[in-house]
Amino acid sequence: MAIATVNPATGETLQTFEELAPEEIERRLTAADSAFRRFRARGLAERAALLTRAAELLEADQEDVARKVTTEMGKPLTAARAEAAKCVKAMRWYAGHAAELLSEERPAEADVRDSGASAARVVHRPLGPVLAVMPWNFPLWQVIRFAAPALMAGNVGLLKHSSNVPRTALYLEELFLRAGYPAGCFQTLLVGAAAVEGILRDPRIAAATLTGSEPAGRSVAAIAGDEVKKTVLELGGSDPYVVLPSADIERAARTAVTARTQNNGQSCIAAKRFIAHRDVYDEFAARFTEGMAALTVGDPMAESTDIGPLSTEKGRADLEELVDDAVRHGVRTLCGGRRPPGLERGWFYEPTVLAGVTPRMRIHREEAFGPVAALYRVDDLDEALALANGTSFGLSSNVWTRDEAEQERCVRDMEAGGVYFNGMTASHPALPFGGVKRSGYGRELSGYGIREFCNTTTVWYGP
């Protein structure tokens, strides 16, 4: 895949970029290694000041960078602005909380004595240069939620961003330099996927984090495992959205529209499988379909647009194949299911609701990365949980019920990295984020996220 900015609303190639030559990759790896040895010695207060300055610059750049993001991957401009604002919030949160999250731990005195020590403590030290392989769908947020905690912990970052968002990737490198970070602390590597293995195997790379597809995660995990290097993986999702009889159906249906179509439906944590109890199925399905059909599809730069184009032509083709397969196997299309008329130049697809999805259909098993919802009817909570867990993914989940016993049952039995009641899944810097099963492992955000790329070190003092 070429490294290029291609406007998905028009299909026009705006700019192409040359891949870094091997000697330039080597120079940047050397710079990262050198920067880490100096940067790790800087105190938390100094690191916090740098990250706060970066947040201030991003806040000032919000409109310009939002337009850059929308031009490269097609999300509505309003959503791109919100993504930039979310990054600012996370950077400030880590700047303000890192000292507490990384504070040393003191074992109980009785345990210290029992170990034969006069004193003991646990400290969290940075690992070194971390390679981040990041996707295009949240081209700012996915990077910042890695970079903010990693830099605050004293690590340095090397970003291999998706090849269709190079302008955004270069902006991020520039942002940290403008904020005053020493050269080498955060670098963008304009390279293709084929270069990742060599970079990851380089002994100067201490660890890696990847957000992306399951095949990409398998590849990075295998290479890192061979090199015995730490990885954090956030992969695909097919998140369930369960609606039970005690739910506020009007609010559940309204929120479901946002949960399915956020980011043009191109989000790992977007709800994708909508599972409604038979007692409320008809009302939920009608309200949900009405809300999906009412969305405005069009120019992502227009303030009135709800749904922009999919990011790539292949992405739309993949989505169409899933829908066409479901139709061939007897699904009922309640709305959408086609390219919208009048928008032939870009990679647009109508918000779609499919009812009567069965295990024979690919969409029952595979992640739909676009504004297409699969709708199911179940008889009880047992059936809802069996259907929700009947997938290889386990990123997050949404459950609408006011019954406390049902809530506790879902907390116990839902196979996912998160259970969100009476609302939709959303990431927040204070809450850990990640999945189970083939959605990956490790956690981002919160204290768990900042310590993922730390060496948790026991310090023991003899008598």
mmCIF file of C-alpha atoms in Angstrom, residues 52-375:
data_model
loop_
_atom_site.group_PDB
_atom_site.id
_atom_site.type_symbol
_atom_site.label_atom_id
_atom_site.label_comp_id
_atom_site.label_asym_id
_atom_site.label_seq_id
_atom_site.Cartn_x
_atom_site.Cartn_y
_atom_site.Cartn_z
ATOM 1 C CA THR A 52 1.044 19.933 29.241
ATOM 2 C CA ARG A 53 2.691 22.171 26.638
ATOM 3 C CA ALA A 54 1.922 19.608 23.925
ATOM 4 C CA ALA A 55 -1.716 19.594 25.062
ATOM 5 C CA GLU A 56 -1.857 23.387 24.835
ATOM 6 C CA LEU A 57 -0.474 23.313 21.289
ATOM 7 C CA LEU A 58 -2.909 20.605 20.178
ATOM 8 C CA GLU A 59 -5.785 22.580 21.646
ATOM 9 C CA ALA A 60 -4.701 25.646 19.682
ATOM 10 C CA ASP A 61 -4.348 23.518 16.525
ATOM 11 C CA GLN A 62 -7.724 21.820 16.948
ATOM 12 C CA GLU A 63 -9.429 23.170 13.839
ATOM 13 C CA ASP A 64 -6.467 22.714 11.512
ATOM 14 C CA VAL A 65 -5.651 19.205 12.673
ATOM 15 C CA ALA A 66 -9.333 18.202 12.565
ATOM 16 C CA ARG A 67 -9.472 19.197 8.907
ATOM 17 C CA LYS A 68 -6.295 17.220 8.279
ATOM 18 C CA VAL A 69 -7.862 14.118 9.853
ATOM 19 C CA THR A 70 -11.153 14.474 7.970
ATOM 20 C CA THR A 71 -9.349 14.925 4.668
ATOM 21 C CA GLU A 72 -7.272 11.793 5.223
ATOM 22 C CA MET A 73 -9.803 9.309 6.624
ATOM 23 C CA GLY A 74 -13.259 10.801 6.133
ATOM 24 C CA LYS A 75 -14.804 11.145 9.578
ATOM 25 C CA PRO A 76 -17.174 14.113 9.977
ATOM 26 C CA LEU A 77 -15.357 17.298 10.901
ATOM 27 C CA THR A 78 -17.353 17.551 14.133
ATOM 28 C CA ALA A 79 -16.061 14.118 15.149
ATOM 29 C CA ALA A 80 -12.476 15.040 14.238
ATOM 30 C CA ARG A 81 -12.681 18.124 16.456
ATOM 31 C CA ALA A 82 -13.992 15.964 19.297
ATOM 32 C CA GLU A 83 -11.134 13.503 18.798
ATOM 33 C CA ALA A 84 -8.567 16.288 19.110
ATOM 34 C CA ALA A 85 -10.272 17.565 22.266
ATOM 35 C CA LYS A 86 -10.244 14.059 23.745
ATOM 36 C CA CYS A 87 -6.500 13.856 23.155
ATOM 37 C CA VAL A 88 -5.969 17.158 24.962
ATOM 38 C CA LYS A 89 -7.970 15.834 27.904
ATOM 39 C CA ALA A 90 -5.931 12.632 28.114
ATOM 40 C CA MET A 91 -2.607 14.457 27.904
ATOM 41 C CA ARG A 92 -3.586 16.764 30.735
ATOM 42 C CA TRP A 93 -4.907 13.826 32.758
ATOM 43 C CA TYR A 94 -1.623 11.931 32.527
ATOM 44 C CA ALA A 95 0.408 15.056 33.207
ATOM 45 C CA GLY A 96 -1.591 15.534 36.392
ATOM 46 C CA HIS A 97 -1.798 11.910 37.560
ATOM 47 C CA ALA A 98 1.438 10.199 36.492
ATOM 48 C CA ALA A 99 3.295 10.931 39.737
ATOM 49 C CA GLU A 100 0.572 9.161 41.701
ATOM 50 C CA LEU A 101 0.233 6.284 39.220
ATOM 51 C CA LEU A 102 3.988 5.638 39.225
ATOM 52 C CA SER A 103 4.578 6.202 42.933
ATOM 53 C CA GLU A 104 6.727 3.605 44.636
ATOM 54 C CA GLU A 105 5.043 0.893 46.661
ATOM 55 C CA ARG A 106 6.034 -0.124 50.196
ATOM 56 C CA PRO A 107 5.320 -3.718 51.280
ATOM 57 C CA ALA A 108 3.985 -4.324 54.776
ATOM 58 C CA GLU A 109 6.668 -4.148 57.474
ATOM 59 C CA ALA A 110 5.987 -7.709 58.577
ATOM 60 C CA ASP A 111 6.563 -8.972 55.038
ATOM 61 C CA VAL A 112 9.745 -6.923 54.703
ATOM 62 C CA ARG A 113 11.145 -8.439 57.908
ATOM 63 C CA ASP A 114 10.068 -11.916 56.832
ATOM 64 C CA SER A 115 12.048 -11.487 53.588
ATOM 65 C CA GLY A 116 15.178 -10.823 55.626
ATOM 66 C CA ALA A 117 15.401 -7.167 54.587
ATOM 67 C CA SER A 118 15.793 -4.024 56.588
ATOM 68 C CA ALA A 119 13.649 -2.268 53.953
ATOM 69 C CA ALA A 120 12.076 -2.952 50.577
ATOM 70 C CA ARG A 121 10.173 -1.042 47.959
ATOM 71 C CA VAL A 122 8.803 -1.440 44.439
ATOM 72 C CA VAL A 123 9.519 1.150 41.744
ATOM 73 C CA HIS A 124 8.343 1.539 38.152
ATOM 74 C CA ARG A 125 11.092 2.297 35.632
ATOM 75 C CA PRO A 126 10.723 2.894 31.866
ATOM 76 C CA LEU A 127 11.582 0.124 29.405
ATOM 77 C CA GLY A 128 13.026 2.132 26.510
ATOM 78 C CA PRO A 129 11.998 2.918 22.925
ATOM 79 C CA VAL A 130 8.497 1.595 22.208
ATOM 80 C CA LEU A 131 7.307 0.891 18.657
ATOM 81 C CA ALA A 132 3.662 1.867 18.115
ATOM 82 C CA VAL A 133 1.856 0.399 15.099
ATOM 83 C CA MET A 134 -1.313 2.445 14.858
ATOM 84 C CA PRO A 135 -4.498 2.450 12.708
ATOM 85 C CA TRP A 136 -6.206 5.140 10.674
ATOM 86 C CA ASN A 137 -9.665 5.171 12.294
ATOM 87 C CA PHE A 138 -8.743 7.411 15.251
ATOM 88 C CA PRO A 139 -5.447 8.719 13.899
ATOM 89 C CA LEU A 140 -4.902 11.166 16.770
ATOM 90 C CA TRP A 141 -6.486 9.365 19.714
ATOM 91 C CA GLN A 142 -4.956 5.940 19.142
ATOM 92 C CA VAL A 143 -1.496 7.507 19.141
ATOM 93 C CA ILE A 144 -1.979 9.853 22.088
ATOM 94 C CA ARG A 145 -3.452 7.182 24.346
ATOM 95 C CA PHE A 146 -0.173 5.305 23.885
ATOM 96 C CA ALA A 147 2.190 8.277 23.750
ATOM 97 C CA ALA A 148 0.938 10.251 26.755
ATOM 98 C CA PRO A 149 1.468 7.490 29.342
ATOM 99 C CA ALA A 150 4.579 6.103 27.648
ATOM 100 C CA LEU A 151 6.324 9.486 27.593
ATOM 101 C CA MET A 152 5.243 10.304 31.146
ATOM 102 C CA ALA A 153 6.798 7.010 32.291
ATOM 103 C CA GLY A 154 10.100 8.044 30.679
ATOM 104 C CA ASN A 155 9.916 5.915 27.539
ATOM 105 C CA VAL A 156 10.348 7.262 24.004
ATOM 106 C CA GLY A 157 8.138 6.452 21.036
ATOM 107 C CA LEU A 158 8.503 5.428 17.403
ATOM 108 C CA LEU A 159 5.247 5.666 15.448
ATOM 109 C CA LYS A 160 4.516 3.495 12.434
ATOM 110 C CA HIS A 161 1.133 4.927 11.495
ATOM 111 C CA SER A 162 -1.302 3.622 8.909
ATOM 112 C CA SER A 163 -0.182 4.429 5.366
ATOM 113 C CA ASN A 164 -3.317 6.436 4.542
ATOM 114 C CA VAL A 165 -2.829 9.066 7.290
ATOM 115 C CA PRO A 166 0.748 10.302 6.733
ATOM 116 C CA ARG A 167 -0.051 13.997 7.216
ATOM 117 C CA THR A 168 -1.555 13.280 10.626
ATOM 118 C CA ALA A 169 1.430 11.115 11.538
ATOM 119 C CA LEU A 170 3.899 13.846 10.630
ATOM 120 C CA TYR A 171 1.844 16.415 12.524
ATOM 121 C CA LEU A 172 2.166 14.351 15.708
ATOM 122 C CA GLU A 173 5.960 14.209 15.457
ATOM 123 C CA GLU A 174 6.026 17.957 14.912
ATOM 124 C CA LEU A 175 3.678 18.530 17.860
ATOM 125 C CA PHE A 176 6.017 16.932 20.380
ATOM 126 C CA LEU A 177 9.045 18.729 18.963
ATOM 127 C CA ARG A 178 7.244 22.084 19.182
ATOM 128 C CA ALA A 179 6.351 21.291 22.785
ATOM 129 C CA GLY A 180 10.035 21.056 23.633
ATOM 130 C CA TYR A 181 10.611 17.318 23.772
ATOM 131 C CA PRO A 182 14.244 16.481 22.955
ATOM 132 C CA ALA A 183 14.884 15.222 19.433
ATOM 133 C CA GLY A 184 14.351 11.474 19.241
ATOM 134 C CA CYS A 185 11.721 11.268 21.984
ATOM 135 C CA PHE A 186 8.843 10.873 19.533
ATOM 136 C CA GLN A 187 9.440 10.076 15.874
ATOM 137 C CA THR A 188 7.187 9.145 12.975
ATOM 138 C CA LEU A 189 8.450 6.397 10.685
ATOM 139 C CA LEU A 190 6.964 6.653 7.194
ATOM 140 C CA VAL A 191 7.410 2.993 6.310
ATOM 141 C CA GLY A 192 5.248 0.225 4.925
ATOM 142 C CA ALA A 193 4.137 -2.887 6.763
ATOM 143 C CA ALA A 194 7.059 -4.889 5.391
ATOM 144 C CA ALA A 195 9.522 -2.778 7.398
ATOM 145 C CA VAL A 196 7.898 -3.472 10.770
ATOM 146 C CA GLU A 197 9.588 -6.818 11.412
ATOM 147 C CA GLY A 198 13.111 -5.464 11.007
ATOM 148 C CA ILE A 199 12.375 -2.501 13.262
ATOM 149 C CA LEU A 200 10.733 -4.648 15.928
ATOM 150 C CA ARG A 201 13.622 -7.120 15.921
ATOM 151 C CA ASP A 202 16.176 -4.339 16.405
ATOM 152 C CA PRO A 203 17.664 -4.704 19.912
ATOM 153 C CA ARG A 204 17.140 -1.010 20.605
ATOM 154 C CA ILE A 205 13.362 -1.480 20.508
ATOM 155 C CA ALA A 206 12.220 -2.529 23.967
ATOM 156 C CA ALA A 207 8.513 -3.195 23.380
ATOM 157 C CA ALA A 208 5.637 -2.690 20.987
ATOM 158 C CA THR A 209 1.985 -1.736 21.002
ATOM 159 C CA LEU A 210 -0.446 -2.341 18.170
ATOM 160 C CA THR A 211 -4.017 -1.342 17.521
ATOM 161 C CA GLY A 212 -5.393 -2.896 14.372
ATOM 162 C CA SER A 213 -6.580 -6.072 12.722
ATOM 163 C CA GLU A 214 -6.243 -9.569 14.102
ATOM 164 C CA PRO A 215 -3.779 -10.653 11.347
ATOM 165 C CA ALA A 216 -1.571 -7.629 12.070
ATOM 166 C CA GLY A 217 -1.699 -8.406 15.777
ATOM 167 C CA ARG A 218 -0.762 -12.026 15.207
ATOM 168 C CA SER A 219 2.239 -10.972 13.136
ATOM 169 C CA VAL A 220 3.545 -8.424 15.629
ATOM 170 C CA ALA A 221 2.939 -10.761 18.571
ATOM 171 C CA ALA A 222 4.810 -13.600 16.853
ATOM 172 C CA ILE A 223 7.824 -11.428 16.055
ATOM 173 C CA ALA A 224 7.888 -9.870 19.521
ATOM 174 C CA GLY A 225 7.478 -13.282 21.114
ATOM 175 C CA ASP A 226 10.442 -14.592 19.163
ATOM 176 C CA GLU A 227 12.459 -11.615 20.429
ATOM 177 C CA VAL A 228 10.971 -11.891 23.964
ATOM 178 C CA LYS A 229 9.651 -8.337 23.909
ATOM 179 C CA LYS A 230 6.602 -6.987 25.699
ATOM 180 C CA THR A 231 3.533 -6.198 23.578
ATOM 181 C CA VAL A 232 0.092 -4.708 24.094
ATOM 182 C CA LEU A 233 -2.500 -5.561 21.446
ATOM 183 C CA GLU A 234 -5.907 -3.990 20.851
ATOM 184 C CA LEU A 235 -7.479 -5.825 17.932
ATOM 185 C CA GLY A 236 -10.936 -6.225 16.443
ATOM 186 C CA GLY A 237 -14.291 -6.299 18.138
ATOM 187 C CA SER A 238 -17.849 -7.407 17.514
ATOM 188 C CA ASP A 239 -19.357 -5.812 20.576
ATOM 189 C CA PRO A 240 -22.836 -6.878 21.709
ATOM 190 C CA TYR A 241 -25.528 -4.355 22.609
ATOM 191 C CA VAL A 242 -28.054 -6.177 24.770
ATOM 192 C CA VAL A 243 -31.492 -4.651 25.447
ATOM 193 C CA LEU A 244 -33.584 -6.247 28.207
ATOM 194 C CA PRO A 245 -37.216 -5.561 29.258
ATOM 195 C CA SER A 246 -36.439 -3.110 32.079
ATOM 196 C CA ALA A 247 -34.507 -0.779 29.755
ATOM 197 C CA ASP A 248 -35.557 2.710 28.710
ATOM 198 C CA ILE A 249 -36.223 1.640 25.130
ATOM 199 C CA GLU A 250 -36.370 5.124 23.628
ATOM 200 C CA ARG A 251 -32.989 6.045 25.100
ATOM 201 C CA ALA A 252 -31.505 2.634 24.310
ATOM 202 C CA ALA A 253 -32.512 2.943 20.653
ATOM 203 C CA ARG A 254 -31.273 6.522 20.354
ATOM 204 C CA THR A 255 -27.924 5.631 21.918
ATOM 205 C CA ALA A 256 -27.689 2.518 19.744
ATOM 206 C CA VAL A 257 -27.604 4.697 16.623
ATOM 207 C CA THR A 258 -24.560 6.558 17.939
ATOM 208 C CA ALA A 259 -22.975 3.364 19.255
ATOM 209 C CA ARG A 260 -23.137 1.782 15.793
ATOM 210 C CA THR A 261 -22.294 4.776 13.613
ATOM 211 C CA GLN A 262 -19.630 6.627 15.609
ATOM 212 C CA ASN A 263 -16.640 7.336 13.379
ATOM 213 C CA ASN A 264 -18.694 6.300 10.321
ATOM 214 C CA GLY A 265 -19.100 2.899 11.979
ATOM 215 C CA GLN A 266 -15.352 2.291 11.790
ATOM 216 C CA SER A 267 -14.533 1.689 15.421
ATOM 217 C CA CYS A 268 -13.384 -1.470 17.170
ATOM 218 C CA ILE A 269 -15.557 -0.599 20.176
ATOM 219 C CA ALA A 270 -18.623 0.351 18.159
ATOM 220 C CA ALA A 271 -21.600 -1.830 19.017
ATOM 221 C CA LYS A 272 -22.143 -4.196 16.099
ATOM 222 C CA ARG A 273 -24.546 -6.921 17.249
ATOM 223 C CA PHE A 274 -27.841 -5.675 18.679
ATOM 224 C CA ILE A 275 -29.537 -8.300 20.838
ATOM 225 C CA ALA A 276 -33.057 -7.418 22.005
ATOM 226 C CA HIS A 277 -35.327 -9.411 24.319
ATOM 227 C CA ARG A 278 -38.517 -10.600 22.616
ATOM 228 C CA ASP A 279 -40.682 -8.434 24.911
ATOM 229 C CA VAL A 280 -39.055 -5.218 23.624
ATOM 230 C CA TYR A 281 -37.669 -6.345 20.268
ATOM 231 C CA ASP A 282 -40.350 -4.817 18.047
ATOM 232 C CA GLU A 283 -40.245 -1.397 19.707
ATOM 233 C CA PHE A 284 -36.445 -1.324 19.824
ATOM 234 C CA ALA A 285 -36.092 -2.451 16.208
ATOM 235 C CA ALA A 286 -38.552 0.162 14.957
ATOM 236 C CA ARG A 287 -36.975 3.036 16.879
ATOM 237 C CA PHE A 288 -33.432 1.955 16.031
ATOM 238 C CA THR A 289 -34.182 1.589 12.330
ATOM 239 C CA GLU A 290 -35.933 4.962 12.256
ATOM 240 C CA GLY A 291 -32.892 6.612 13.843
ATOM 241 C CA MET A 292 -30.430 4.943 11.479
ATOM 242 C CA ALA A 293 -32.478 5.869 8.403
ATOM 243 C CA ALA A 294 -32.667 9.520 9.497
ATOM 244 C CA LEU A 295 -28.893 10.066 9.511
ATOM 245 C CA THR A 296 -27.414 12.438 6.945
ATOM 246 C CA VAL A 297 -24.734 10.936 4.722
ATOM 247 C CA GLY A 298 -22.540 13.370 2.834
ATOM 248 C CA ASP A 299 -19.569 15.717 2.738
ATOM 249 C CA PRO A 300 -17.623 15.135 5.971
ATOM 250 C CA MET A 301 -16.586 18.797 6.051
ATOM 251 C CA ALA A 302 -20.233 19.897 6.322
ATOM 252 C CA GLU A 303 -21.428 20.618 9.852
ATOM 253 C CA SER A 304 -24.759 18.890 9.150
ATOM 254 C CA THR A 305 -23.207 15.566 8.105
ATOM 255 C CA ASP A 306 -23.658 12.573 10.406
ATOM 256 C CA ILE A 307 -21.936 9.921 8.281
ATOM 257 C CA GLY A 308 -18.990 10.537 5.981
ATOM 258 C CA PRO A 309 -17.305 8.107 3.591
ATOM 259 C CA LEU A 310 -15.533 4.934 4.587
ATOM 260 C CA SER A 311 -11.794 5.428 4.734
ATOM 261 C CA THR A 312 -10.837 3.362 1.697
ATOM 262 C CA GLU A 313 -12.425 1.877 -1.396
ATOM 263 C CA LYS A 314 -11.442 -1.603 -0.204
ATOM 264 C CA GLY A 315 -13.073 -0.955 3.149
ATOM 265 C CA ARG A 316 -16.371 -0.246 1.441
ATOM 266 C CA ALA A 317 -16.001 -3.279 -0.819
ATOM 267 C CA ASP A 318 -15.399 -5.511 2.219
ATOM 268 C CA LEU A 319 -18.521 -4.134 3.902
ATOM 269 C CA GLU A 320 -20.604 -4.624 0.776
ATOM 270 C CA GLU A 321 -19.467 -8.244 0.576
ATOM 271 C CA LEU A 322 -20.683 -8.886 4.124
ATOM 272 C CA VAL A 323 -24.083 -7.343 3.412
ATOM 273 C CA ASP A 324 -24.458 -9.108 0.052
ATOM 274 C CA ASP A 325 -23.624 -12.441 1.685
ATOM 275 C CA ALA A 326 -26.261 -11.851 4.366
ATOM 276 C CA VAL A 327 -28.866 -10.939 1.744
ATOM 277 C CA ARG A 328 -28.116 -14.125 -0.204
ATOM 278 C CA HIS A 329 -28.745 -16.106 2.973
ATOM 279 C CA GLY A 330 -32.111 -14.505 3.668
ATOM 280 C CA VAL A 331 -31.486 -11.497 5.888
ATOM 281 C CA ARG A 332 -34.121 -8.737 5.971
ATOM 282 C CA THR A 333 -32.783 -5.264 5.234
ATOM 283 C CA LEU A 334 -34.739 -2.833 7.417
ATOM 284 C CA CYS A 335 -32.909 0.214 6.030
ATOM 285 C CA GLY A 336 -29.887 1.027 3.892
ATOM 286 C CA GLY A 337 -27.879 -1.726 2.274
ATOM 287 C CA ARG A 338 -26.539 0.250 -0.682
ATOM 288 C CA ARG A 339 -24.354 3.108 -1.829
ATOM 289 C CA PRO A 340 -26.257 6.375 -1.405
ATOM 290 C CA PRO A 341 -27.359 7.967 -4.691
ATOM 291 C CA GLY A 342 -25.685 11.219 -5.652
ATOM 292 C CA LEU A 343 -22.412 10.437 -3.856
ATOM 293 C CA GLU A 344 -20.671 8.397 -6.534
ATOM 294 C CA ARG A 345 -17.223 10.013 -6.220
ATOM 295 C CA GLY A 346 -16.439 8.952 -2.667
ATOM 296 C CA TRP A 347 -16.573 5.712 -0.678
ATOM 297 C CA PHE A 348 -19.956 6.228 0.964
ATOM 298 C CA TYR A 349 -22.351 3.586 2.307
ATOM 299 C CA GLU A 350 -25.798 4.017 3.798
ATOM 300 C CA PRO A 351 -26.496 3.282 7.485
ATOM 301 C CA THR A 352 -27.920 -0.230 7.409
ATOM 302 C CA VAL A 353 -29.915 -2.469 9.752
ATOM 303 C CA LEU A 354 -30.079 -6.199 9.023
ATOM 304 C CA ALA A 355 -32.663 -8.360 10.828
ATOM 305 C CA GLY A 356 -32.836 -12.124 10.996
ATOM 306 C CA VAL A 357 -29.078 -12.645 11.033
ATOM 307 C CA THR A 358 -28.155 -16.336 11.336
ATOM 308 C CA PRO A 359 -24.903 -18.253 11.925
ATOM 309 C CA ARG A 360 -24.751 -19.086 8.197
ATOM 310 C CA MET A 361 -24.020 -15.444 7.427
ATOM 311 C CA ARG A 362 -20.485 -14.065 7.473
ATOM 312 C CA ILE A 363 -21.623 -10.957 9.305
ATOM 313 C CA HIS A 364 -22.577 -13.190 12.232
ATOM 314 C CA ARG A 365 -18.912 -14.208 12.597
ATOM 315 C CA GLU A 366 -16.904 -11.313 11.141
ATOM 316 C CA GLU A 367 -16.461 -7.697 12.210
ATOM 317 C CA ALA A 368 -18.414 -5.208 10.090
ATOM 318 C CA PHE A 369 -16.262 -2.082 9.872
ATOM 319 C CA GLY A 370 -18.826 0.454 8.733
ATOM 320 C CA PRO A 371 -22.364 1.650 9.551
ATOM 321 C CA VAL A 372 -24.039 -1.774 9.363
ATOM 322 C CA ALA A 373 -25.910 -3.280 12.328
ATOM 323 C CA ALA A 374 -26.891 -6.924 12.870
ATOM 324 C CA LEU A 375 -30.160 -7.297 14.805
#
